[in-house]
Short mmCIF file of N, CA and C in Angstrom, two decimals:
data_model
loop_
_atom_site.label_atom_id
_atom_site.label_comp_id
_atom_site.label_asym_id
_atom_site.label_seq_id
_atom_site.Cartn_x
_atom_site.Cartn_y
_atom_site.Cartn_z
N MET F 1 76.15 104.59 60.76
CA MET F 1 75.41 104.16 59.62
C MET F 1 75.18 102.65 59.72
N THR F 2 73.93 102.28 59.56
CA THR F 2 73.60 100.86 59.66
C THR F 2 73.47 100.26 58.28
N THR F 3 73.88 99.05 58.21
CA THR F 3 73.80 98.36 56.93
C THR F 3 72.44 97.68 56.81
N MET F 4 72.16 97.22 55.64
CA MET F 4 70.89 96.54 55.37
C MET F 4 70.79 95.28 56.22
N ARG F 5 71.90 94.58 56.37
CA ARG F 5 71.92 93.34 57.13
C ARG F 5 71.59 93.61 58.60
N GLN F 6 72.15 94.66 59.18
CA GLN F 6 71.88 95.01 60.58
C GLN F 6 70.41 95.37 60.77
N ARG F 7 69.83 96.12 59.83
CA ARG F 7 68.42 96.48 59.92
C ARG F 7 67.52 95.23 59.92
N LYS F 8 67.85 94.29 59.05
CA LYS F 8 67.05 93.06 58.98
C LYS F 8 67.16 92.26 60.27
N ARG F 9 68.35 92.22 60.87
CA ARG F 9 68.52 91.52 62.14
C ARG F 9 67.68 92.17 63.23
N ARG F 10 67.71 93.52 63.29
CA ARG F 10 66.94 94.25 64.29
C ARG F 10 65.45 94.00 64.12
N GLU F 11 64.99 94.00 62.88
CA GLU F 11 63.57 93.75 62.60
C GLU F 11 63.19 92.33 63.02
N ALA F 12 64.08 91.37 62.78
CA ALA F 12 63.81 89.98 63.16
C ALA F 12 63.72 89.83 64.67
N VAL F 13 64.61 90.51 65.40
CA VAL F 13 64.61 90.46 66.86
C VAL F 13 63.32 91.08 67.39
N VAL F 14 62.93 92.23 66.89
CA VAL F 14 61.70 92.90 67.32
C VAL F 14 60.50 92.01 67.01
N SER F 15 60.51 91.41 65.82
CA SER F 15 59.41 90.54 65.42
C SER F 15 59.32 89.32 66.35
N THR F 16 60.47 88.72 66.68
CA THR F 16 60.48 87.56 67.57
C THR F 16 60.01 87.93 68.96
N GLN F 17 60.42 89.08 69.46
CA GLN F 17 60.00 89.53 70.78
C GLN F 17 58.49 89.72 70.82
N SER F 18 57.94 90.37 69.80
CA SER F 18 56.51 90.62 69.81
C SER F 18 55.73 89.31 69.67
N THR F 19 56.27 88.35 68.88
CA THR F 19 55.61 87.05 68.74
C THR F 19 55.67 86.29 70.05
N GLY F 20 56.79 86.34 70.74
CA GLY F 20 56.94 85.68 72.04
C GLY F 20 56.01 86.27 73.07
N GLU F 21 55.90 87.59 73.09
CA GLU F 21 55.00 88.25 74.03
C GLU F 21 53.55 87.89 73.74
N GLU F 22 53.22 87.83 72.46
CA GLU F 22 51.86 87.48 72.07
C GLU F 22 51.54 86.04 72.45
N ALA F 23 52.51 85.14 72.26
CA ALA F 23 52.31 83.73 72.62
C ALA F 23 52.11 83.59 74.13
N ALA F 24 52.90 84.32 74.90
CA ALA F 24 52.75 84.27 76.36
C ALA F 24 51.38 84.79 76.78
N LYS F 25 50.91 85.84 76.13
CA LYS F 25 49.61 86.41 76.44
C LYS F 25 48.50 85.40 76.15
N VAL F 26 48.58 84.73 74.99
CA VAL F 26 47.58 83.73 74.61
C VAL F 26 47.63 82.55 75.58
N ALA F 27 48.82 82.12 75.98
CA ALA F 27 48.97 81.01 76.91
C ALA F 27 48.35 81.36 78.26
N ASN F 28 48.58 82.56 78.73
CA ASN F 28 47.99 82.99 80.01
C ASN F 28 46.47 83.02 79.93
N GLN F 29 45.93 83.50 78.82
CA GLN F 29 44.48 83.54 78.66
C GLN F 29 43.90 82.13 78.64
N ALA F 30 44.58 81.22 77.97
CA ALA F 30 44.12 79.83 77.89
C ALA F 30 44.15 79.18 79.28
N ALA F 31 45.21 79.43 80.04
CA ALA F 31 45.32 78.86 81.39
C ALA F 31 44.20 79.39 82.29
N LYS F 32 43.92 80.68 82.20
CA LYS F 32 42.83 81.27 83.00
C LYS F 32 41.49 80.66 82.62
N ALA F 33 41.25 80.49 81.33
CA ALA F 33 39.99 79.91 80.87
C ALA F 33 39.85 78.46 81.35
N LEU F 34 40.95 77.72 81.34
CA LEU F 34 40.93 76.34 81.81
C LEU F 34 40.61 76.27 83.30
N ILE F 35 41.24 77.12 84.08
CA ILE F 35 40.99 77.15 85.53
C ILE F 35 39.54 77.52 85.81
N GLU F 36 39.04 78.53 85.11
CA GLU F 36 37.64 78.94 85.31
C GLU F 36 36.69 77.81 84.94
N SER F 37 36.96 77.13 83.85
CA SER F 37 36.11 76.03 83.41
C SER F 37 36.13 74.89 84.43
N ARG F 38 37.30 74.54 84.92
CA ARG F 38 37.42 73.47 85.92
C ARG F 38 36.68 73.84 87.20
N ASN F 39 36.84 75.08 87.65
CA ASN F 39 36.15 75.52 88.86
C ASN F 39 34.63 75.48 88.69
N LYS F 40 34.16 75.86 87.51
CA LYS F 40 32.73 75.82 87.24
C LYS F 40 32.21 74.39 87.30
N LEU F 41 32.96 73.46 86.69
CA LEU F 41 32.55 72.05 86.71
C LEU F 41 32.58 71.48 88.13
N ARG F 42 33.55 71.90 88.93
CA ARG F 42 33.59 71.44 90.32
C ARG F 42 32.38 71.91 91.10
N LYS F 43 32.00 73.17 90.87
CA LYS F 43 30.82 73.70 91.56
C LYS F 43 29.56 72.94 91.17
N GLU F 44 29.51 72.48 89.93
CA GLU F 44 28.36 71.72 89.45
C GLU F 44 28.45 70.24 89.83
N GLY F 45 29.56 69.86 90.47
CA GLY F 45 29.73 68.47 90.90
C GLY F 45 30.10 67.52 89.78
N LYS F 46 30.63 68.02 88.70
CA LYS F 46 30.96 67.17 87.56
C LYS F 46 32.43 66.75 87.52
N VAL F 47 33.24 67.25 88.43
CA VAL F 47 34.65 66.88 88.49
C VAL F 47 34.91 66.29 89.87
N ALA F 48 35.45 65.07 89.89
CA ALA F 48 35.74 64.41 91.16
C ALA F 48 36.88 65.11 91.86
N ARG F 49 36.76 65.20 93.16
CA ARG F 49 37.80 65.83 93.94
C ARG F 49 38.15 64.89 95.07
N PHE F 50 39.37 64.39 95.08
CA PHE F 50 39.77 63.40 96.07
C PHE F 50 40.61 64.00 97.19
N GLY F 51 40.93 65.25 97.10
CA GLY F 51 41.81 65.88 98.07
C GLY F 51 41.29 65.85 99.49
N ASN F 52 40.00 65.87 99.71
CA ASN F 52 39.44 65.91 101.06
C ASN F 52 39.05 64.52 101.57
N GLU F 53 39.27 63.48 100.77
CA GLU F 53 38.85 62.14 101.14
C GLU F 53 40.07 61.33 101.55
N ASP F 54 39.95 60.58 102.67
CA ASP F 54 41.08 59.80 103.12
C ASP F 54 41.19 58.49 102.33
N SER F 55 42.33 57.83 102.43
CA SER F 55 42.57 56.64 101.63
C SER F 55 41.63 55.50 101.99
N ALA F 56 41.23 55.37 103.24
CA ALA F 56 40.33 54.29 103.64
C ALA F 56 38.98 54.41 102.93
N SER F 57 38.45 55.63 102.86
CA SER F 57 37.15 55.78 102.20
C SER F 57 37.27 55.60 100.69
N LEU F 58 38.40 55.99 100.12
CA LEU F 58 38.63 55.75 98.70
C LEU F 58 38.67 54.25 98.41
N LEU F 59 39.41 53.51 99.23
CA LEU F 59 39.49 52.06 99.04
C LEU F 59 38.12 51.41 99.20
N LYS F 60 37.35 51.89 100.16
CA LYS F 60 36.01 51.35 100.37
C LYS F 60 35.15 51.55 99.13
N ARG F 61 35.20 52.76 98.55
CA ARG F 61 34.41 53.04 97.35
C ARG F 61 34.86 52.17 96.18
N ILE F 62 36.17 51.96 96.06
CA ILE F 62 36.68 51.12 94.97
C ILE F 62 36.19 49.69 95.15
N ARG F 63 36.25 49.17 96.38
CA ARG F 63 35.77 47.81 96.64
C ARG F 63 34.29 47.68 96.34
N GLU F 64 33.52 48.69 96.73
CA GLU F 64 32.08 48.64 96.47
C GLU F 64 31.80 48.61 94.97
N ARG F 65 32.57 49.38 94.23
CA ARG F 65 32.34 49.48 92.80
C ARG F 65 32.78 48.22 92.06
N THR F 66 33.91 47.64 92.47
CA THR F 66 34.45 46.51 91.73
C THR F 66 34.16 45.16 92.36
N GLY F 67 33.73 45.14 93.59
CA GLY F 67 33.55 43.89 94.31
C GLY F 67 32.26 43.16 93.98
N LYS F 68 31.40 43.77 93.24
CA LYS F 68 30.13 43.13 92.90
C LYS F 68 30.36 42.05 91.87
N GLU F 69 29.80 40.89 92.14
CA GLU F 69 29.94 39.77 91.21
C GLU F 69 29.05 39.99 89.99
N VAL F 70 29.58 39.66 88.86
CA VAL F 70 28.81 39.76 87.62
C VAL F 70 28.51 38.34 87.17
N ALA F 71 27.27 38.07 86.94
CA ALA F 71 26.87 36.73 86.53
C ALA F 71 27.38 36.45 85.12
N MET F 72 27.94 35.26 84.94
CA MET F 72 28.44 34.88 83.62
C MET F 72 27.26 34.39 82.78
N PRO F 73 27.16 34.88 81.57
CA PRO F 73 26.08 34.43 80.70
C PRO F 73 26.13 32.92 80.48
N GLU F 74 24.98 32.32 80.34
CA GLU F 74 24.87 30.87 80.18
C GLU F 74 25.67 30.37 78.97
N GLU F 75 25.67 31.16 77.91
CA GLU F 75 26.40 30.78 76.69
C GLU F 75 27.89 30.63 76.98
N LYS F 76 28.45 31.56 77.77
CA LYS F 76 29.87 31.49 78.10
C LYS F 76 30.17 30.29 78.99
N LYS F 77 29.25 29.99 79.92
CA LYS F 77 29.45 28.83 80.79
C LYS F 77 29.55 27.56 79.95
N LYS F 78 28.63 27.40 78.99
CA LYS F 78 28.63 26.22 78.14
C LYS F 78 29.92 26.15 77.32
N LYS F 79 30.37 27.29 76.82
CA LYS F 79 31.59 27.35 76.02
C LYS F 79 32.79 26.92 76.85
N ASN F 80 32.86 27.39 78.12
CA ASN F 80 33.97 27.05 78.99
C ASN F 80 33.95 25.57 79.36
N VAL F 81 32.77 25.00 79.60
CA VAL F 81 32.66 23.57 79.91
C VAL F 81 33.15 22.76 78.72
N SER F 82 32.75 23.15 77.53
CA SER F 82 33.18 22.47 76.32
C SER F 82 34.70 22.58 76.15
N LEU F 83 35.23 23.75 76.39
CA LEU F 83 36.66 23.99 76.23
C LEU F 83 37.47 23.17 77.23
N ILE F 84 37.04 23.16 78.48
CA ILE F 84 37.79 22.42 79.49
C ILE F 84 37.73 20.92 79.21
N SER F 85 36.60 20.45 78.67
CA SER F 85 36.49 19.03 78.31
C SER F 85 37.45 18.67 77.18
N LYS F 86 37.51 19.52 76.17
CA LYS F 86 38.43 19.28 75.05
C LYS F 86 39.88 19.30 75.51
N LEU F 87 40.19 20.25 76.38
CA LEU F 87 41.55 20.38 76.89
C LEU F 87 41.92 19.15 77.72
N ARG F 88 41.04 18.73 78.59
CA ARG F 88 41.27 17.54 79.42
C ARG F 88 41.45 16.30 78.54
N ASP F 89 40.57 16.12 77.58
CA ASP F 89 40.66 14.95 76.69
C ASP F 89 41.98 14.95 75.91
N PHE F 90 42.39 16.12 75.46
CA PHE F 90 43.65 16.23 74.73
C PHE F 90 44.82 15.81 75.61
N ILE F 91 44.84 16.28 76.84
CA ILE F 91 45.96 15.96 77.74
C ILE F 91 45.95 14.47 78.10
N ILE F 92 44.76 13.91 78.32
CA ILE F 92 44.66 12.47 78.59
C ILE F 92 45.18 11.67 77.40
N SER F 93 44.87 12.12 76.18
CA SER F 93 45.35 11.40 74.98
C SER F 93 46.87 11.41 74.87
N LYS F 94 47.50 12.34 75.56
CA LYS F 94 48.97 12.42 75.56
C LYS F 94 49.55 11.86 76.85
N LYS F 95 48.79 10.95 77.48
CA LYS F 95 49.20 10.25 78.71
C LYS F 95 49.38 11.18 79.90
N GLY F 96 48.62 12.26 79.92
CA GLY F 96 48.58 13.14 81.09
C GLY F 96 49.66 14.21 81.14
N VAL F 97 50.49 14.29 80.12
CA VAL F 97 51.57 15.29 80.11
C VAL F 97 51.67 15.88 78.71
N VAL F 98 51.67 17.22 78.63
CA VAL F 98 51.85 17.91 77.35
C VAL F 98 52.82 19.07 77.54
N THR F 99 53.49 19.41 76.46
CA THR F 99 54.34 20.60 76.51
C THR F 99 53.49 21.82 76.16
N THR F 100 54.01 22.96 76.48
CA THR F 100 53.32 24.21 76.14
C THR F 100 53.13 24.31 74.63
N ASN F 101 54.14 23.92 73.88
CA ASN F 101 54.04 23.98 72.41
C ASN F 101 52.95 23.06 71.88
N GLN F 102 52.79 21.88 72.49
CA GLN F 102 51.73 20.98 72.05
C GLN F 102 50.35 21.60 72.28
N VAL F 103 50.19 22.26 73.42
CA VAL F 103 48.91 22.92 73.73
C VAL F 103 48.64 24.03 72.73
N ILE F 104 49.66 24.82 72.45
CA ILE F 104 49.51 25.93 71.50
C ILE F 104 49.15 25.39 70.12
N ASP F 105 49.89 24.38 69.68
CA ASP F 105 49.62 23.81 68.34
C ASP F 105 48.20 23.27 68.23
N GLU F 106 47.72 22.65 69.29
CA GLU F 106 46.39 22.04 69.26
C GLU F 106 45.26 23.05 69.32
N PHE F 107 45.45 24.13 70.12
CA PHE F 107 44.32 25.02 70.42
C PHE F 107 44.42 26.42 69.81
N GLN F 108 45.51 26.77 69.15
CA GLN F 108 45.67 28.14 68.67
C GLN F 108 44.57 28.57 67.70
N ASP F 109 44.06 27.66 66.91
CA ASP F 109 43.00 28.01 65.96
C ASP F 109 41.61 27.94 66.57
N LYS F 110 41.52 27.38 67.76
CA LYS F 110 40.22 27.18 68.41
C LYS F 110 39.92 28.24 69.47
N ILE F 111 40.92 29.02 69.86
CA ILE F 111 40.76 30.01 70.92
C ILE F 111 40.95 31.41 70.34
N SER F 112 39.97 32.29 70.58
CA SER F 112 40.10 33.66 70.11
C SER F 112 40.93 34.46 71.12
N VAL F 113 41.49 35.55 70.70
CA VAL F 113 42.36 36.37 71.54
C VAL F 113 41.67 36.78 72.85
N PRO F 114 40.40 37.23 72.82
CA PRO F 114 39.76 37.60 74.09
C PRO F 114 39.61 36.42 75.07
N ASP F 115 39.63 35.19 74.55
CA ASP F 115 39.47 34.01 75.41
C ASP F 115 40.80 33.46 75.92
N ASN F 116 41.92 34.05 75.55
CA ASN F 116 43.23 33.55 75.97
C ASN F 116 43.37 33.46 77.49
N ALA F 117 42.93 34.50 78.18
CA ALA F 117 43.08 34.51 79.65
C ALA F 117 42.23 33.42 80.28
N VAL F 118 41.02 33.23 79.78
CA VAL F 118 40.14 32.17 80.30
C VAL F 118 40.78 30.80 80.03
N PHE F 119 41.30 30.62 78.83
CA PHE F 119 41.94 29.35 78.47
C PHE F 119 43.12 29.06 79.40
N LYS F 120 43.94 30.06 79.64
CA LYS F 120 45.11 29.86 80.50
C LYS F 120 44.67 29.52 81.92
N SER F 121 43.63 30.18 82.42
CA SER F 121 43.18 29.88 83.78
C SER F 121 42.60 28.46 83.86
N LEU F 122 41.92 28.01 82.80
CA LEU F 122 41.41 26.63 82.77
C LEU F 122 42.58 25.64 82.75
N LEU F 123 43.59 25.92 81.96
CA LEU F 123 44.76 25.06 81.88
C LEU F 123 45.46 24.98 83.24
N MET F 124 45.58 26.11 83.90
CA MET F 124 46.24 26.12 85.21
C MET F 124 45.41 25.39 86.27
N GLU F 125 44.10 25.39 86.11
CA GLU F 125 43.24 24.67 87.04
C GLU F 125 43.34 23.16 86.81
N LEU F 126 43.42 22.76 85.55
CA LEU F 126 43.50 21.34 85.20
C LEU F 126 44.88 20.73 85.48
N CYS F 127 45.91 21.52 85.30
CA CYS F 127 47.27 20.99 85.31
C CYS F 127 48.19 21.71 86.28
N GLU F 128 49.30 21.02 86.53
CA GLU F 128 50.39 21.62 87.27
C GLU F 128 51.51 21.87 86.26
N PHE F 129 52.08 23.05 86.29
CA PHE F 129 53.11 23.42 85.32
C PHE F 129 54.49 23.22 85.94
N LYS F 130 55.39 22.60 85.17
CA LYS F 130 56.78 22.45 85.58
C LYS F 130 57.67 22.73 84.38
N ARG F 131 58.78 23.39 84.65
CA ARG F 131 59.75 23.65 83.59
C ARG F 131 60.91 22.67 83.78
N GLU F 132 61.15 21.87 82.76
CA GLU F 132 62.21 20.87 82.81
C GLU F 132 63.10 21.03 81.59
N ASN F 133 64.36 21.26 81.82
CA ASN F 133 65.32 21.45 80.72
C ASN F 133 64.84 22.53 79.74
N LYS F 134 64.37 23.61 80.27
CA LYS F 134 63.90 24.76 79.50
C LYS F 134 62.64 24.50 78.69
N ILE F 135 61.95 23.41 78.99
CA ILE F 135 60.70 23.07 78.28
C ILE F 135 59.57 23.07 79.31
N GLY F 136 58.53 23.83 79.01
CA GLY F 136 57.38 23.87 79.90
C GLY F 136 56.49 22.65 79.68
N ARG F 137 56.17 21.96 80.78
CA ARG F 137 55.31 20.77 80.70
C ARG F 137 54.12 20.96 81.63
N TRP F 138 52.97 20.51 81.14
CA TRP F 138 51.72 20.57 81.90
C TRP F 138 51.32 19.15 82.28
N TYR F 139 51.20 18.91 83.60
CA TYR F 139 50.84 17.61 84.13
C TYR F 139 49.39 17.67 84.61
N LEU F 140 48.56 16.79 84.09
CA LEU F 140 47.15 16.75 84.47
C LEU F 140 47.06 16.38 85.95
N ARG F 141 46.31 17.18 86.69
CA ARG F 141 46.15 16.91 88.12
C ARG F 141 45.41 15.59 88.31
N GLU F 142 45.74 14.92 89.38
CA GLU F 142 45.19 13.59 89.64
C GLU F 142 43.67 13.58 89.69
N LYS F 143 43.08 14.58 90.25
CA LYS F 143 41.62 14.61 90.40
C LYS F 143 40.89 14.72 89.05
N PHE F 144 41.61 15.07 87.96
CA PHE F 144 40.99 15.18 86.63
C PHE F 144 41.34 14.01 85.71
N GLN F 145 42.08 13.03 86.23
CA GLN F 145 42.56 11.94 85.37
C GLN F 145 41.54 10.86 85.09
N SER F 146 40.50 10.77 85.85
CA SER F 146 39.54 9.69 85.59
C SER F 146 38.31 10.18 84.87
#
């Protein structure tokens, strides 16, 4: 004689098994559909396939794609010339040596986030960086001092 509790447990186990089997069936159908879709796209040439290409030809294609020079817009050139002039003048006003904090304090409101990398490269071109007693100092290169 089975109790009510045992019947409920049996029903729960059967229910879980059927749900698990159904989930596996749906997963298998989805995987098959994905494979068929990918194969169709490959046949149409819409999915890149690198398996048959050697590393040398891959590198060549990457160089061709990224190696082309992009002309800088005239507006950006003018902006960079203005920025480098301001930076140079600021460093000269501090006798050719500034700390990193001084540069940040002076230019943080004048430089937008997208221009940070350009600003840093201009600073590195103008100056030589040295760390002294845990303080970063930028020394104006001799060729920019006059």
